Short mmCIF file of C-alpha atoms and ligand atoms in Angstrom, two decimals:
data_model
loop_
_atom_site.label_atom_id
_atom_site.label_comp_id
_atom_site.label_asym_id
_atom_site.label_seq_id
_atom_site.Cartn_x
_atom_site.Cartn_y
_atom_site.Cartn_z
CA MET A 1 -11.57 26.92 -142.53
CA SER A 2 -12.79 23.47 -141.62
CA PHE A 3 -15.50 21.29 -143.09
CA GLN A 4 -17.25 17.97 -142.68
CA VAL A 5 -15.87 15.36 -145.05
CA LYS A 6 -18.27 12.54 -144.20
CA ASN A 7 -20.22 11.70 -141.04
CA ASN A 8 -17.77 12.31 -138.17
CA VAL A 9 -14.74 12.99 -140.31
CA HIS A 10 -13.69 16.63 -140.57
CA TRP A 11 -11.00 18.41 -142.59
CA VAL A 12 -8.90 20.67 -140.35
CA GLY A 13 -5.95 21.44 -142.64
CA LYS A 14 -4.63 24.51 -144.42
CA VAL A 15 -5.10 25.78 -147.97
CA ASP A 16 -1.87 27.52 -149.01
CA TRP A 17 -2.65 29.72 -152.00
CA GLU A 18 0.71 31.50 -151.76
CA LEU A 19 2.97 28.48 -152.15
CA ASN A 20 4.89 28.66 -155.42
CA LYS A 21 7.88 26.46 -154.56
CA PHE A 22 7.94 23.24 -152.55
CA HIS A 23 10.77 21.06 -151.24
CA GLY A 24 12.88 24.21 -150.95
CA ASP A 25 13.05 25.45 -154.52
CA GLU A 26 12.87 21.99 -156.09
CA TYR A 27 9.21 21.74 -157.06
CA SER A 28 7.19 24.54 -158.64
CA THR A 29 3.64 24.82 -157.36
CA HIS A 30 1.92 27.10 -159.84
CA LYS A 31 -1.45 26.43 -158.22
CA GLY A 32 -0.44 26.52 -154.56
CA SER A 33 -1.13 23.52 -152.36
CA THR A 34 -3.01 22.28 -149.33
CA TYR A 35 -1.85 20.43 -146.23
CA ASN A 36 -4.74 18.18 -145.33
CA SER A 37 -5.32 17.14 -141.77
CA TYR A 38 -8.36 15.14 -140.69
CA LEU A 39 -10.15 14.88 -137.37
CA ILE A 40 -12.26 11.78 -136.74
CA LYS A 41 -14.69 12.25 -133.87
CA GLU A 42 -16.14 8.90 -132.81
CA GLU A 43 -16.11 7.42 -129.29
CA LYS A 44 -12.38 7.76 -129.77
CA ASN A 45 -11.08 10.93 -131.39
CA VAL A 46 -8.24 10.70 -133.88
CA LEU A 47 -6.24 13.38 -135.65
CA ILE A 48 -4.62 12.26 -138.91
CA ASP A 49 -1.53 14.29 -139.86
CA THR A 50 -1.01 18.01 -139.31
CA VAL A 51 0.26 20.86 -141.52
CA TRP A 52 3.50 22.53 -142.56
CA LYS A 53 5.43 24.25 -139.80
CA PRO A 54 4.72 27.92 -140.77
CA PHE A 55 1.04 27.25 -140.15
CA ALA A 56 1.49 25.36 -136.86
CA LYS A 57 0.10 28.03 -134.53
CA GLU A 58 -2.85 28.75 -136.82
CA PHE A 59 -3.52 25.02 -137.11
CA VAL A 60 -3.56 24.37 -133.37
CA ALA A 61 -5.68 27.46 -132.69
CA ASN A 62 -8.22 26.29 -135.29
CA LEU A 63 -8.14 22.74 -133.97
CA LYS A 64 -9.08 24.03 -130.52
CA LYS A 65 -12.29 25.38 -132.05
CA GLU A 66 -13.13 21.85 -133.23
CA ILE A 67 -12.20 19.84 -130.16
CA ASN A 68 -10.74 20.12 -126.68
CA LEU A 69 -7.18 18.96 -127.41
CA GLU A 70 -7.25 16.76 -124.28
CA ASP A 71 -10.06 14.81 -125.92
CA ILE A 72 -7.84 13.66 -128.79
CA ASP A 73 -7.14 9.98 -128.11
CA TYR A 74 -4.63 9.37 -130.90
CA VAL A 75 -2.54 11.39 -133.31
CA VAL A 76 -1.77 9.43 -136.47
CA ALA A 77 1.37 10.47 -138.38
CA ASN A 78 1.07 8.73 -141.73
CA HIS A 79 4.35 10.33 -142.84
CA GLY A 80 7.05 12.35 -141.10
CA GLU A 81 7.89 14.92 -143.75
CA ILE A 82 7.64 18.49 -142.46
CA ASP A 83 4.67 19.49 -144.58
CA HIS A 84 2.54 17.00 -142.59
CA SER A 85 4.33 16.76 -139.26
CA GLY A 86 5.36 20.41 -138.97
CA ALA A 87 2.67 21.30 -136.44
CA LEU A 88 3.33 18.28 -134.20
CA PRO A 89 5.73 20.13 -131.84
CA GLU A 90 3.15 22.90 -131.33
CA LEU A 91 0.38 20.36 -130.79
CA MET A 92 2.32 17.88 -128.64
CA ARG A 93 3.44 20.66 -126.30
CA GLU A 94 -0.20 20.84 -125.25
CA ILE A 95 -0.92 17.10 -125.15
CA PRO A 96 2.48 15.45 -124.55
CA GLU A 97 1.11 12.10 -123.39
CA THR A 98 -1.23 11.52 -126.32
CA PRO A 99 -0.12 8.48 -128.36
CA VAL A 100 1.46 9.26 -131.72
CA ILE A 101 0.75 6.34 -134.06
CA CYS A 102 3.25 5.77 -136.86
CA THR A 103 5.46 3.14 -138.44
CA LYS A 104 8.83 2.08 -137.05
CA ASN A 105 10.48 4.29 -139.66
CA GLY A 106 8.04 7.05 -138.71
CA VAL A 107 9.57 7.14 -135.22
CA LYS A 108 13.01 7.54 -136.83
CA SER A 109 11.96 10.41 -139.08
CA LEU A 110 9.92 12.22 -136.41
CA LYS A 111 12.70 11.89 -133.84
CA GLY A 112 15.20 12.90 -136.51
CA HIS A 113 13.31 16.08 -137.24
CA TYR A 114 12.08 17.16 -133.84
CA HIS A 115 14.32 15.35 -131.32
CA LYS A 116 11.34 14.69 -129.08
CA ASP A 117 10.46 11.44 -127.36
CA TRP A 118 6.72 11.56 -127.81
CA ASN A 119 4.48 8.66 -126.79
CA PHE A 120 5.05 6.74 -130.01
CA LYS A 121 2.90 3.69 -130.76
CA VAL A 122 4.41 1.72 -133.63
CA VAL A 123 2.03 -0.02 -136.01
CA GLU A 124 2.55 -2.43 -138.89
CA THR A 125 0.31 -3.42 -141.79
CA GLY A 126 -2.91 -4.85 -140.40
CA GLY A 127 -2.61 -2.97 -137.11
CA LYS A 128 -5.82 -1.25 -136.07
CA ILE A 129 -7.43 0.88 -133.43
CA GLU A 130 -11.09 0.62 -132.48
CA LEU A 131 -12.87 3.95 -132.60
CA GLY A 132 -16.22 2.82 -131.20
CA ASN A 133 -19.56 3.01 -133.03
CA GLY A 134 -18.46 -0.12 -134.92
CA LYS A 135 -15.65 1.69 -136.71
CA SER A 136 -11.94 1.05 -136.75
CA LEU A 137 -8.87 2.57 -138.31
CA ILE A 138 -6.66 0.05 -140.11
CA PHE A 139 -3.05 0.80 -141.00
CA VAL A 140 -1.21 -0.27 -144.14
CA GLU A 141 2.52 0.39 -144.42
CA ALA A 142 3.51 1.95 -147.74
CA PRO A 143 7.29 2.23 -147.57
CA MET A 144 8.88 4.48 -150.22
CA LEU A 145 5.57 5.96 -151.29
CA HIS A 146 7.42 8.14 -151.03
CA TRP A 147 9.47 7.88 -147.80
CA PRO A 148 10.42 4.76 -145.84
CA ASP A 149 8.04 5.85 -143.07
CA THR A 150 4.89 6.29 -145.16
CA MET A 151 1.69 4.46 -144.28
CA PHE A 152 -1.96 4.63 -145.25
CA SER A 153 -4.87 4.58 -142.80
CA TYR A 154 -8.29 3.18 -143.68
CA LEU A 155 -11.49 4.02 -141.83
CA THR A 156 -14.00 1.18 -141.89
CA GLU A 157 -17.74 1.78 -142.30
CA ASP A 158 -17.06 5.22 -143.83
CA ASN A 159 -14.76 3.45 -146.31
CA ILE A 160 -12.19 6.23 -146.43
CA LEU A 161 -8.56 5.72 -147.36
CA PHE A 162 -6.22 8.35 -145.90
CA SER A 163 -3.43 7.94 -148.41
CA ASN A 164 -1.13 10.79 -147.39
CA ASP A 165 1.00 11.94 -150.38
CA ALA A 166 -0.17 9.19 -152.75
CA PHE A 167 -2.94 10.28 -155.15
CA GLY A 168 -2.37 13.92 -154.14
CA GLN A 169 -1.64 17.08 -156.05
CA HIS A 170 -0.19 20.47 -155.24
CA TYR A 171 -3.42 22.28 -155.95
CA ALA A 172 -5.09 24.91 -153.79
CA SER A 173 -8.85 25.09 -153.96
CA GLU A 174 -11.65 26.29 -151.74
CA PHE A 175 -13.84 23.52 -153.19
CA MET A 176 -11.66 20.67 -151.95
CA TYR A 177 -13.49 17.87 -153.82
CA ASN A 178 -12.40 16.32 -157.09
CA ASP A 179 -15.79 16.73 -158.74
CA LEU A 180 -15.99 20.47 -158.01
CA VAL A 181 -12.70 21.68 -159.47
CA ASP A 182 -11.48 22.30 -163.02
CA GLN A 183 -10.79 18.79 -164.35
CA ASP A 184 -7.94 19.82 -166.67
CA GLU A 185 -6.14 21.63 -163.87
CA LEU A 186 -6.64 18.67 -161.57
CA TYR A 187 -5.32 16.17 -164.13
CA THR A 188 -2.32 18.40 -164.91
CA GLU A 189 -1.35 18.72 -161.25
CA CYS A 190 -1.86 14.99 -160.56
CA LEU A 191 0.35 14.06 -163.49
CA LYS A 192 3.05 16.58 -162.55
CA TYR A 193 3.00 15.27 -158.97
CA TYR A 194 3.37 11.66 -160.12
CA ALA A 195 6.08 12.46 -162.68
CA ASN A 196 8.19 14.56 -160.33
CA ILE A 197 7.73 12.70 -157.05
CA LEU A 198 6.55 9.15 -157.56
CA THR A 199 8.28 8.06 -160.78
CA PRO A 200 11.24 6.44 -158.96
CA PHE A 201 8.84 4.28 -156.95
CA SER A 202 6.61 3.05 -159.76
CA LYS A 203 7.26 -0.65 -159.09
CA LEU A 204 6.27 -0.14 -155.47
CA VAL A 205 3.19 1.82 -156.55
CA LEU A 206 2.00 -1.14 -158.62
CA LYS A 207 2.72 -3.59 -155.79
CA LYS A 208 1.02 -1.48 -153.13
CA ILE A 209 -2.11 -0.93 -155.21
CA GLU A 210 -2.33 -4.67 -155.92
CA GLU A 211 -1.89 -5.40 -152.22
CA PHE A 212 -4.58 -2.91 -151.27
CA GLN A 213 -6.95 -4.24 -153.92
CA SER A 214 -6.42 -7.78 -152.59
CA LEU A 215 -7.78 -6.63 -149.21
CA ASP A 216 -11.07 -6.04 -151.02
CA LEU A 217 -11.99 -3.06 -148.87
CA PRO A 218 -14.84 -0.87 -150.12
CA LEU A 219 -13.63 2.57 -151.15
CA ASP A 220 -15.93 5.60 -150.98
CA MET A 221 -13.30 8.30 -150.64
CA ILE A 222 -9.58 8.87 -150.85
CA CYS A 223 -8.47 11.62 -148.51
CA THR A 224 -4.98 12.62 -149.59
CA SER A 225 -2.66 14.96 -147.74
CA HIS A 226 -2.37 17.46 -150.64
CA GLY A 227 -5.06 18.86 -152.87
CA VAL A 228 -8.61 17.68 -153.31
CA ILE A 229 -10.47 14.80 -151.72
CA TRP A 230 -11.47 12.09 -154.20
CA ARG A 231 -15.15 11.44 -153.56
CA ASP A 232 -16.50 11.13 -157.12
CA ASN A 233 -15.32 7.79 -158.51
CA PRO A 234 -12.16 7.76 -156.36
CA ILE A 235 -10.91 4.68 -158.17
CA GLN A 236 -10.20 6.89 -161.20
CA ILE A 237 -6.97 8.19 -159.67
CA VAL A 238 -5.94 4.66 -158.64
CA GLU A 239 -6.45 3.55 -162.26
CA LYS A 240 -4.36 6.50 -163.45
CA TYR A 241 -1.57 5.50 -161.07
CA LEU A 242 -1.66 1.95 -162.44
CA GLU A 243 -1.25 3.41 -165.93
CA TRP A 244 1.46 5.92 -164.96
CA ALA A 245 3.45 3.35 -162.97
CA ASP A 246 3.61 0.92 -165.86
CA GLY A 247 6.14 2.43 -168.30
CA TYR A 248 3.80 5.28 -169.22
CA LYS A 249 4.36 7.09 -172.49
CA GLU A 250 2.35 9.01 -175.01
CA ASN A 251 3.06 9.50 -178.70
CA GLN A 252 5.40 12.37 -177.91
CA ILE A 253 9.04 13.23 -178.54
CA THR A 254 10.50 16.05 -176.47
CA LEU A 255 13.62 18.05 -177.27
CA LEU A 256 15.43 19.61 -174.31
CA TYR A 257 18.20 21.98 -175.24
CA ASP A 258 20.20 24.93 -174.06
CA THR A 259 22.01 27.26 -176.41
CA MET A 260 24.58 30.10 -176.35
CA TRP A 261 24.38 31.73 -179.79
CA ASN A 262 21.31 29.84 -181.03
CA GLY A 263 23.23 27.16 -182.95
CA THR A 264 21.91 24.32 -180.78
CA ARG A 265 18.43 25.88 -180.89
CA VAL A 266 18.55 25.86 -184.69
CA MET A 267 19.61 22.23 -184.54
CA ALA A 268 16.64 21.45 -182.26
CA GLU A 269 14.20 23.17 -184.58
CA ASN A 270 15.50 21.35 -187.64
CA ILE A 271 15.55 17.97 -185.91
CA ALA A 272 11.94 18.66 -184.91
CA LYS A 273 11.16 19.55 -188.54
CA GLY A 274 12.61 16.24 -189.69
CA ILE A 275 10.58 14.33 -187.11
CA ARG A 276 7.39 16.04 -188.21
CA GLN A 277 8.15 15.36 -191.87
CA ALA A 278 8.55 11.67 -191.11
CA ASP A 279 5.62 11.35 -188.72
CA ALA A 280 2.73 13.79 -188.83
CA GLU A 281 1.03 12.13 -185.86
CA VAL A 282 3.74 12.36 -183.24
CA GLU A 283 3.64 15.32 -180.86
CA VAL A 284 6.96 17.16 -180.85
CA LYS A 285 7.75 19.63 -178.08
CA LEU A 286 10.82 21.82 -177.63
CA TYR A 287 12.03 23.30 -174.35
CA ASN A 288 14.98 25.54 -173.72
CA THR A 289 15.87 24.17 -170.29
CA ALA A 290 17.44 27.47 -169.22
CA LYS A 291 14.13 29.25 -169.78
CA SER A 292 11.60 26.60 -168.77
CA ASP A 293 10.17 25.43 -165.47
CA LYS A 294 12.11 22.26 -164.76
CA ASN A 295 9.21 20.40 -163.16
CA ASP A 296 7.02 21.12 -166.16
CA VAL A 297 9.82 19.86 -168.40
CA ILE A 298 10.11 16.71 -166.30
CA THR A 299 6.38 16.14 -166.74
CA GLU A 300 6.88 16.34 -170.52
CA VAL A 301 9.76 13.85 -170.27
CA PHE A 302 7.43 11.54 -168.33
CA LYS A 303 4.90 11.72 -171.18
CA SER A 304 7.49 11.11 -173.91
CA LYS A 305 8.48 7.93 -175.67
CA ALA A 306 11.83 9.55 -176.50
CA ILE A 307 13.80 12.64 -175.57
CA LEU A 308 16.55 14.44 -177.44
CA VAL A 309 18.96 16.42 -175.30
CA GLY A 310 21.10 19.18 -176.74
CA SER A 311 23.88 21.44 -175.55
CA PRO A 312 26.81 23.18 -177.20
CA THR A 313 30.25 22.42 -175.86
CA ILE A 314 31.58 24.88 -173.31
CA ASN A 315 34.84 24.45 -171.40
CA LYS A 316 34.96 20.82 -172.60
CA GLY A 317 31.57 20.27 -170.99
CA ILE A 318 27.86 21.08 -171.30
CA LEU A 319 25.76 24.05 -170.30
CA THR A 320 24.59 24.15 -166.71
CA SER A 321 20.86 23.91 -167.38
CA THR A 322 21.47 20.73 -169.39
CA ALA A 323 23.57 19.29 -166.57
CA ALA A 324 20.88 20.24 -164.05
CA ILE A 325 17.96 18.69 -165.91
CA MET A 326 19.99 15.53 -166.57
CA GLU A 327 20.72 15.24 -162.85
CA GLU A 328 16.98 15.46 -162.17
CA ILE A 329 16.18 12.96 -164.93
CA LYS A 330 18.78 10.50 -163.64
CA GLY A 331 17.35 10.63 -160.13
CA LEU A 332 13.81 9.95 -161.30
CA GLY A 333 14.84 6.72 -163.03
CA PHE A 334 12.55 6.85 -166.06
CA LYS A 335 11.96 3.49 -167.70
CA GLU A 336 11.34 2.32 -171.25
CA LYS A 337 12.29 5.54 -172.99
CA LYS A 338 14.69 6.19 -175.85
CA ALA A 339 17.03 9.13 -176.29
CA ALA A 340 19.75 10.82 -178.30
CA GLY A 341 22.06 13.80 -177.86
CA PHE A 342 22.93 16.71 -180.12
CA GLY A 343 24.84 19.97 -179.99
CA THR A 344 27.11 22.47 -181.70
CA TYR A 345 30.78 23.02 -181.06
CA GLY A 346 33.66 25.20 -182.24
CA TRP A 347 36.79 23.21 -181.48
CA SER A 348 36.94 20.39 -178.91
CA GLY A 349 33.27 19.22 -179.15
CA GLU A 350 32.73 17.00 -176.09
CA SER A 351 29.11 17.91 -175.35
CA VAL A 352 27.29 15.18 -177.27
CA ASP A 353 29.48 12.41 -175.86
CA ILE A 354 28.87 13.74 -172.37
CA ILE A 355 25.11 13.87 -172.97
CA ASP A 356 25.13 10.33 -174.38
CA ASP A 357 26.91 9.12 -171.27
CA LEU A 358 24.44 10.91 -168.98
CA LEU A 359 21.47 9.51 -170.88
CA ASP A 360 22.91 6.01 -170.72
CA LYS A 361 23.53 6.30 -166.98
CA ALA A 362 19.99 7.65 -166.53
CA GLY A 363 18.61 4.41 -168.00
CA PHE A 364 17.59 5.62 -171.47
CA GLU A 365 18.11 3.45 -174.53
CA LEU A 366 20.41 5.41 -176.81
CA ILE A 367 19.08 5.49 -180.35
CA ASN A 368 22.47 6.38 -181.88
CA ASP A 369 25.65 8.32 -181.09
CA GLY A 370 23.91 11.66 -181.49
CA LEU A 371 24.61 14.56 -183.82
CA LYS A 372 27.38 17.17 -183.64
CA VAL A 373 27.47 20.29 -185.79
CA LYS A 374 30.57 22.47 -186.05
CA TRP A 375 29.99 26.23 -185.61
CA ASN A 376 26.65 27.69 -186.58
CA PRO A 377 24.48 25.33 -188.66
CA ASP A 378 24.49 26.26 -192.37
CA GLN A 379 21.95 25.00 -194.90
CA GLU A 380 23.74 21.70 -195.26
CA ALA A 381 23.89 21.21 -191.48
CA LYS A 382 20.20 22.09 -191.17
CA LYS A 383 19.40 19.39 -193.72
CA GLU A 384 21.58 16.99 -191.76
CA CYS A 385 19.54 17.80 -188.62
CA GLN A 386 16.30 17.15 -190.53
CA SER A 387 17.63 13.81 -191.76
CA PHE A 388 18.71 13.00 -188.21
CA GLY A 389 15.13 13.66 -187.07
CA LYS A 390 13.69 11.49 -189.85
CA VAL A 391 16.01 8.59 -189.02
CA LEU A 392 15.14 8.85 -185.34
CA VAL A 393 11.45 8.38 -186.12
CA SER A 394 12.18 5.05 -187.79
CA LYS A 395 14.05 3.89 -184.67
CA ILE A 396 11.67 5.03 -181.95
FE1 LIG B 401 3.70 15.85 -148.66
FE2 LIG B 401 6.18 13.64 -148.49
O1 LIG B 401 5.23 15.09 -147.96
#
């Protein structure tokens, strides 16, 4: 599969319908993904990024149908992660002298992965190559969006931003354009992608978008490295990023719990009942973290103004799914969100204190010391949970 994107720009990537886990097993991809590679054929021919390693041979074989590999003047590596650079060894074996354009950090990551001394040409922000026909490719470094090596490339005259991971989604489609796919699915995957990958870099997202806007470059398309190409009102995803990067929250409270004999689940349900009694407008969602997709849960955390985290005490600690989701939450560095802990116990009862400590270290504002219930909640304890929920509403 290949197709013309605009004028002399062609998509030569791979749609991966089978992918259901990404980054090892860290990121669920319910809708598959794509690895987008672009071939610009002007007086100079440029390949922007490649595909994930398992598709390297297929990629190079398909590329040969589009162009004599010797005619490629430059290979641009906007980012060194394997899903985009994975076919470079296969490609560079055939054209070892062809310049590989990347950032200084790009050289480090590409050498680190492949241990090859390709003909690297380092570029910085403002660097450009002339492609002929009055067009040039301008480079903009975008460190930590989401790796130190990341950069964007901008094609003048066609007004296309090749943004690599930014503005992307793990979303397989044969349509490949934002206006042709299911809009709800697209929004869901964009939000999940931002929440799970870009949240830690939100300050840099805001800064980079402001910097790019100050260049006042016309923008007709954003060609990302995953998912669809933004051709219909491409600025819409930039505006969403500005919103998501700026302490995003909806009117939602999410309860994340794990449970052994349902005591902590009963607590969660009664806390939720109390919240709903106090505020009929707020959306309340409950997830058993041992039974839920963690990336979907993270997306719900991203949307929430507050989270409540519950686990019973086991072996003076907390259940493993609670520990795991808190590790993920801590790493993502959510901002401007409130939280509280809860859980049942039989004798020692450490779980809530441990959860409070984890929430505090993860940057959440603790609403109170949390709620502990001994043994299985009885009617009185259920009422206490409801009151706890009601009080929380007044403090969120
Ligand atoms: Fe899609 Fe950071 O690689």
